[in-house]
Amino acid sequence: MKLAVEFPSVVYREGPEAVARLATAMDEIGFDQLDIFDHVVMGHDTDGREKNRYPAKMPIMEAFATLGYMAACTSRVGLGTEVLVLPQRDPVLTAKQAATLDTLSGGRLRLGLGVGWQESEYEALGQNFRNRGRRMDEAIEVLRACWSQDPIDFEGEFYRVEAMAMEPKPPRGAALPIWIGGHSEAALRRAGRLADGWMGVASPELFENGDQAIATVRRHAEEAGRDPSALGFQAQVSPPPRPGNESDRTFYTEPDRVAAAAARLGEMGFDGVALNLTGLFLAGARTVDAMIDGAAALHEKLRAELV
């Protein structure tokens, strides 16, 4: 089973050296993948706006800039987004950023994509929230065209590229892995028809129907004439937040619990799990050194118990 970590942007508060030190440690410990979240801005709660899921001042570093910084101080670990909100971004520019990062990292990028949920963020970036699903599907086609065609010619409902060139191409061309995050039927369909894998967030619901979600993705792949066995599946190992429940807050400090949850996900068909290091921070690991120690203990436990 592949082991990923979701990088905690909060470490920037200790300085840029701390960001590099944590990334380097995850590479040396032996994790397979280092992923980072993506939001450009977060909305304050105001009248007429849906209540935000997270604090407005939650620290989130820009994904491509941070991954480029981490690529320079790591040598082996895969790098990725979990997930990049693609319909908020220009897909041609995103293709260029991804191709450059993949080139400079030696082909280590995995691009996790999602449609997001925060309408106020779309508004702040001047993008249409209501048609984000349709634009997402088309933007994925634009990415693959930019990574493989020369000249690039694409004309869709929302995007048009005519007789253009983009260099460098990513080392793997259009085969640069794209994974889809999200639990909606549309996300599962998108993962099966257009992507190379699906990312889920562990929750009581996922533990009940994760195998059904995987089966749905594979069915959509087969219907699209694709090989369902070639798809990858990753789930974040994290209990849902429940205010006042101390056992959830300490989840990541208990390797036995984390290993049991990961094993259950493996039984359901997931071939990768992601550890959210912000969970270690919330459990009391408030320094980079403490996070490294906690991540090393979890890695040792999971490698010993998971196939």
Coordinates of C-alpha atoms in Angstrom, one line a residue:
M1 CA 0.0 0.0 0.0
K2 CA 1.2 3.5 -0.9
L3 CA 1.7 5.9 2.0
A4 CA 1.1 9.6 1.4
V5 CA 1.3 12.6 3.7
E6 CA -0.8 15.8 3.4
F7 CA 1.6 18.7 4.1
P8 CA 0.6 21.1 6.9
S9 CA 0.9 24.7 5.6
V10 CA 1.0 25.9 9.2
V11 CA 4.7 25.0 9.4
Y12 CA 5.5 28.2 7.5
R13 CA 5.1 30.0 10.8
E14 CA 8.5 28.5 11.8
G15 CA 10.1 29.9 8.7
P16 CA 11.0 28.6 5.2
E17 CA 13.7 26.4 6.6
A18 CA 11.1 24.5 8.6
V19 CA 9.1 23.8 5.4
A20 CA 12.2 22.4 3.7
R21 CA 13.1 20.4 6.8
L22 CA 9.7 18.7 7.1
A23 CA 9.6 17.9 3.3
T24 CA 13.1 16.5 3.4
A25 CA 12.2 14.3 6.5
M26 CA 9.1 12.9 4.8
D27 CA 11.3 12.0 1.8
E28 CA 14.0 10.3 4.0
I29 CA 11.5 8.5 6.2
G30 CA 10.2 6.7 3.1
F31 CA 6.7 8.1 2.4
D32 CA 5.6 7.6 -1.2
Q33 CA 3.8 10.8 -1.8
L34 CA 3.8 14.4 -0.4
D35 CA 0.5 16.3 -1.2
I36 CA -0.6 19.8 -0.5
F37 CA -4.1 21.3 -0.2
D38 CA -5.3 24.2 -2.4
H39 CA -7.3 27.3 -1.6
V40 CA -6.3 30.7 -2.8
V41 CA -8.6 32.7 -0.4
M42 CA -11.0 31.6 2.4
G43 CA -14.2 33.4 3.1
H44 CA -15.2 35.1 6.4
D45 CA -18.7 34.3 7.5
T46 CA -21.1 37.1 6.5
D47 CA -24.8 37.5 6.0
G48 CA -26.1 35.7 3.0
R49 CA -23.0 33.5 2.6
E50 CA -22.9 29.8 3.4
K51 CA -21.0 29.2 6.6
N52 CA -17.4 28.3 5.9
R53 CA -16.2 24.8 6.7
Y54 CA -12.9 26.1 8.0
P55 CA -11.5 29.2 9.7
A56 CA -11.1 32.1 7.3
K57 CA -7.5 32.6 8.4
M58 CA -6.5 28.9 8.0
P59 CA -3.0 28.9 6.6
I60 CA -2.8 27.5 3.1
M61 CA 0.3 28.1 1.0
E62 CA 0.0 28.3 -2.8
A63 CA 0.3 24.8 -4.2
F64 CA 2.6 25.1 -7.2
A65 CA 5.0 27.5 -5.5
T66 CA 5.2 25.3 -2.4
L67 CA 5.7 22.1 -4.4
G68 CA 8.4 23.7 -6.4
Y69 CA 10.2 24.7 -3.2
M70 CA 9.8 21.2 -1.9
A71 CA 11.0 19.6 -5.1
A72 CA 14.3 21.3 -4.7
C73 CA 14.9 19.8 -1.3
T74 CA 13.7 16.2 -2.0
S75 CA 14.9 13.6 -4.4
R76 CA 12.5 10.6 -4.4
V77 CA 9.1 11.3 -2.9
G78 CA 6.2 11.9 -5.3
L79 CA 4.7 15.5 -5.2
G80 CA 1.1 16.4 -5.7
T81 CA -2.0 18.4 -5.0
E82 CA -4.9 17.1 -2.9
V83 CA -6.7 18.7 -4.5
L84 CA -6.2 21.7 -6.8
V85 CA -9.5 23.5 -7.5
L86 CA -9.1 23.5 -11.3
P87 CA -12.2 25.5 -12.4
Q88 CA -10.9 28.5 -10.5
R89 CA -7.7 28.6 -12.6
D90 CA -6.9 29.1 -16.2
P91 CA -6.2 25.6 -17.6
V92 CA -3.5 26.7 -20.0
L93 CA -1.5 28.4 -17.3
T94 CA -2.1 25.4 -15.0
A95 CA -0.8 23.1 -17.7
K96 CA 2.3 25.2 -17.9
Q97 CA 2.9 25.2 -14.2
A98 CA 2.3 21.5 -13.9
A99 CA 4.6 20.7 -16.9
T100 CA 7.4 22.9 -15.4
L101 CA 7.1 21.4 -12.0
D102 CA 7.1 17.8 -13.4
T103 CA 10.1 18.6 -15.5
L104 CA 12.1 20.2 -12.6
S105 CA 11.2 17.4 -10.2
G106 CA 12.2 14.6 -12.6
G107 CA 8.7 13.4 -13.3
R108 CA 7.4 13.2 -9.7
L109 CA 4.1 15.2 -10.0
R110 CA 0.6 13.8 -9.5
L111 CA -2.1 16.4 -10.1
G112 CA -5.1 15.9 -7.9
L113 CA -8.0 18.0 -9.0
G114 CA -11.4 18.9 -7.7
V115 CA -14.2 21.4 -8.3
G116 CA -14.2 22.9 -4.8
W117 CA -17.2 24.0 -2.7
Q118 CA -16.6 27.7 -1.8
E119 CA -18.7 30.0 -3.9
S120 CA -17.1 33.1 -2.4
E121 CA -13.7 31.9 -3.5
Y122 CA -14.9 31.6 -7.1
E123 CA -16.3 35.1 -6.9
A124 CA -13.1 36.5 -5.6
L125 CA -11.2 34.9 -8.5
G126 CA -13.8 36.1 -11.1
Q127 CA -14.9 32.6 -12.0
N128 CA -18.4 31.1 -12.4
F129 CA -19.3 28.7 -9.6
R130 CA -22.4 27.3 -11.2
N131 CA -20.9 25.7 -14.3
R132 CA -17.7 24.5 -12.6
G133 CA -18.4 20.8 -13.2
R134 CA -18.7 21.3 -17.0
R135 CA -15.7 23.5 -17.1
M136 CA -13.7 21.0 -15.0
D137 CA -14.3 18.2 -17.6
E138 CA -13.2 20.5 -20.5
A139 CA -10.2 21.9 -18.6
I140 CA -8.8 18.4 -18.1
E141 CA -8.9 18.0 -21.9
V142 CA -7.1 21.2 -22.2
L143 CA -4.4 20.0 -19.8
R144 CA -3.8 16.8 -21.8
A145 CA -3.8 18.7 -25.1
C146 CA -1.1 21.2 -23.8
W147 CA 1.0 18.3 -22.6
S148 CA 0.9 16.3 -25.8
Q149 CA 0.1 18.4 -28.9
D150 CA 2.3 20.5 -31.1
P151 CA 0.7 22.7 -32.3
I152 CA -1.9 22.8 -29.6
D153 CA -5.4 23.1 -31.1
F154 CA -8.4 22.9 -28.9
E155 CA -11.9 24.4 -29.1
G156 CA -14.6 23.7 -26.6
E157 CA -17.6 25.4 -25.0
F158 CA -15.4 27.3 -22.5
Y159 CA -11.8 27.2 -23.7
R160 CA -10.1 27.8 -27.0
V161 CA -6.4 27.3 -27.9
E162 CA -5.4 27.7 -31.6
A163 CA -2.0 26.9 -33.1
M164 CA 0.0 27.4 -29.9
A165 CA 3.1 25.6 -28.6
M166 CA 4.1 24.8 -25.0
E167 CA 7.6 23.8 -23.9
P168 CA 8.7 22.1 -21.9
K169 CA 6.3 19.2 -22.1
P170 CA 6.1 17.1 -18.9
P171 CA 8.4 14.0 -19.0
R172 CA 5.4 11.7 -19.3
G173 CA 3.5 14.0 -21.7
A174 CA -0.3 13.5 -21.5
A175 CA 0.2 10.6 -19.2
L176 CA 1.1 12.9 -16.3
P177 CA -1.2 11.4 -13.6
I178 CA -4.5 13.2 -12.9
W179 CA -6.5 12.1 -9.9
I180 CA -9.9 13.4 -9.0
G181 CA -11.1 14.2 -5.5
G182 CA -14.7 14.4 -4.3
H183 CA -17.5 12.1 -3.3
S184 CA -20.3 13.3 -5.6
E185 CA -21.7 11.1 -8.3
A186 CA -20.2 13.6 -10.8
A187 CA -16.7 13.3 -9.2
L188 CA -16.9 9.5 -9.4
R189 CA -18.0 9.6 -13.0
R190 CA -15.2 12.1 -13.8
A191 CA -12.6 9.9 -12.1
G192 CA -13.6 6.8 -14.1
R193 CA -14.0 8.5 -17.5
L194 CA -11.2 11.1 -17.5
A195 CA -8.6 10.4 -14.7
D196 CA -6.0 8.0 -13.5
G197 CA -7.3 7.7 -9.9
W198 CA -9.7 8.8 -7.2
M199 CA -9.0 10.4 -3.8
G200 CA -11.5 10.1 -0.9
V201 CA -11.6 11.5 2.6
A202 CA -12.0 8.8 5.3
S203 CA -15.3 9.3 7.2
P204 CA -18.0 7.1 8.7
E205 CA -19.7 7.3 5.3
L206 CA -16.7 6.2 3.4
F207 CA -16.1 3.3 5.7
E208 CA -19.6 2.2 5.0
N209 CA -19.7 2.6 1.2
G210 CA -16.1 3.1 0.0
D211 CA -16.1 -0.2 -1.8
Q212 CA -19.2 0.9 -3.6
A213 CA -17.6 4.2 -4.6
I214 CA -14.6 2.3 -6.0
A215 CA -16.9 0.0 -7.9
T216 CA -18.7 3.1 -9.3
V217 CA -15.5 4.6 -10.6
R218 CA -14.4 1.4 -12.2
R219 CA -17.8 1.0 -13.8
H220 CA -17.6 4.4 -15.4
A221 CA -14.1 3.6 -16.6
E222 CA -15.3 0.4 -18.3
E223 CA -18.2 2.2 -19.9
A224 CA -15.7 4.7 -21.3
G225 CA -13.7 1.9 -22.8
R226 CA -10.8 2.3 -20.3
D227 CA -9.1 -0.3 -18.2
P228 CA -10.6 -0.1 -14.7
S229 CA -7.7 -2.1 -13.2
A230 CA -5.3 0.7 -14.2
L231 CA -6.9 3.2 -11.8
G232 CA -5.5 4.1 -8.4
F233 CA -7.5 4.8 -5.2
Q234 CA -6.3 6.7 -2.2
A235 CA -8.2 7.7 1.0
Q236 CA -7.3 10.2 3.7
V237 CA -7.1 8.5 7.1
S238 CA -8.8 11.0 9.4
P239 CA -11.9 10.8 11.6
P240 CA -14.4 13.5 11.0
P241 CA -14.2 16.5 13.5
R242 CA -16.6 16.2 16.3
P243 CA -16.4 19.1 18.8
G244 CA -15.5 17.9 22.3
N245 CA -14.6 14.4 21.2
E246 CA -11.0 14.0 22.6
S247 CA -10.5 10.6 21.0
D248 CA -10.8 12.2 17.5
R249 CA -8.3 14.9 18.4
T250 CA -5.7 12.4 19.5
F251 CA -6.3 10.0 16.6
Y252 CA -2.9 10.6 14.9
T253 CA -1.0 10.1 18.2
E254 CA -2.3 6.5 18.3
P255 CA -0.6 4.4 15.6
D256 CA -2.7 1.3 16.4
R257 CA -5.9 3.2 15.6
V258 CA -4.4 4.7 12.4
A259 CA -3.1 1.3 11.3
A260 CA -6.5 -0.3 11.9
A261 CA -8.3 2.4 9.9
A262 CA -5.8 2.1 7.1
A263 CA -6.1 -1.7 7.0
R264 CA -9.9 -1.4 6.7
L265 CA -9.5 1.0 3.8
G266 CA -7.1 -1.6 2.2
E267 CA -9.8 -4.3 2.5
M268 CA -12.2 -2.1 0.7
G269 CA -9.9 -1.7 -2.3
F270 CA -7.9 1.4 -1.6
D271 CA -4.2 0.9 -2.6
G272 CA -3.0 4.1 -0.9
V273 CA -3.7 6.1 2.2
A274 CA -2.9 9.7 3.1
L275 CA -2.0 10.9 6.6
N276 CA -3.1 14.5 7.3
L277 CA -0.2 16.0 9.3
T278 CA -2.4 18.8 10.4
G279 CA -4.0 16.1 12.5
L280 CA -0.7 15.7 14.3
F281 CA -0.6 19.5 14.8
L282 CA -4.1 19.6 16.3
A283 CA -3.2 16.7 18.6
G284 CA -0.3 18.7 20.1
A285 CA 2.6 18.3 17.7
R286 CA 3.1 22.1 17.4
T287 CA 6.7 22.1 16.1
V288 CA 8.3 20.6 13.0
D289 CA 10.4 18.3 15.1
A290 CA 7.3 16.9 16.9
M291 CA 5.6 16.4 13.5
I292 CA 8.6 14.5 12.1
D293 CA 8.7 12.3 15.2
G294 CA 4.9 11.6 15.0
A295 CA 5.0 10.9 11.2
A296 CA 8.0 8.6 11.6
A297 CA 6.1 6.6 14.2
L298 CA 3.1 6.3 12.0
H299 CA 5.2 5.3 9.0
E300 CA 6.9 2.6 10.9
K301 CA 3.6 1.2 12.2
L302 CA 1.9 1.2 8.8
R303 CA 4.8 -0.3 6.9
A304 CA 5.0 -3.1 9.4
E305 CA 1.3 -3.9 9.2
L306 CA 0.1 -3.1 5.7
V307 CA 1.0 -5.0 2.5

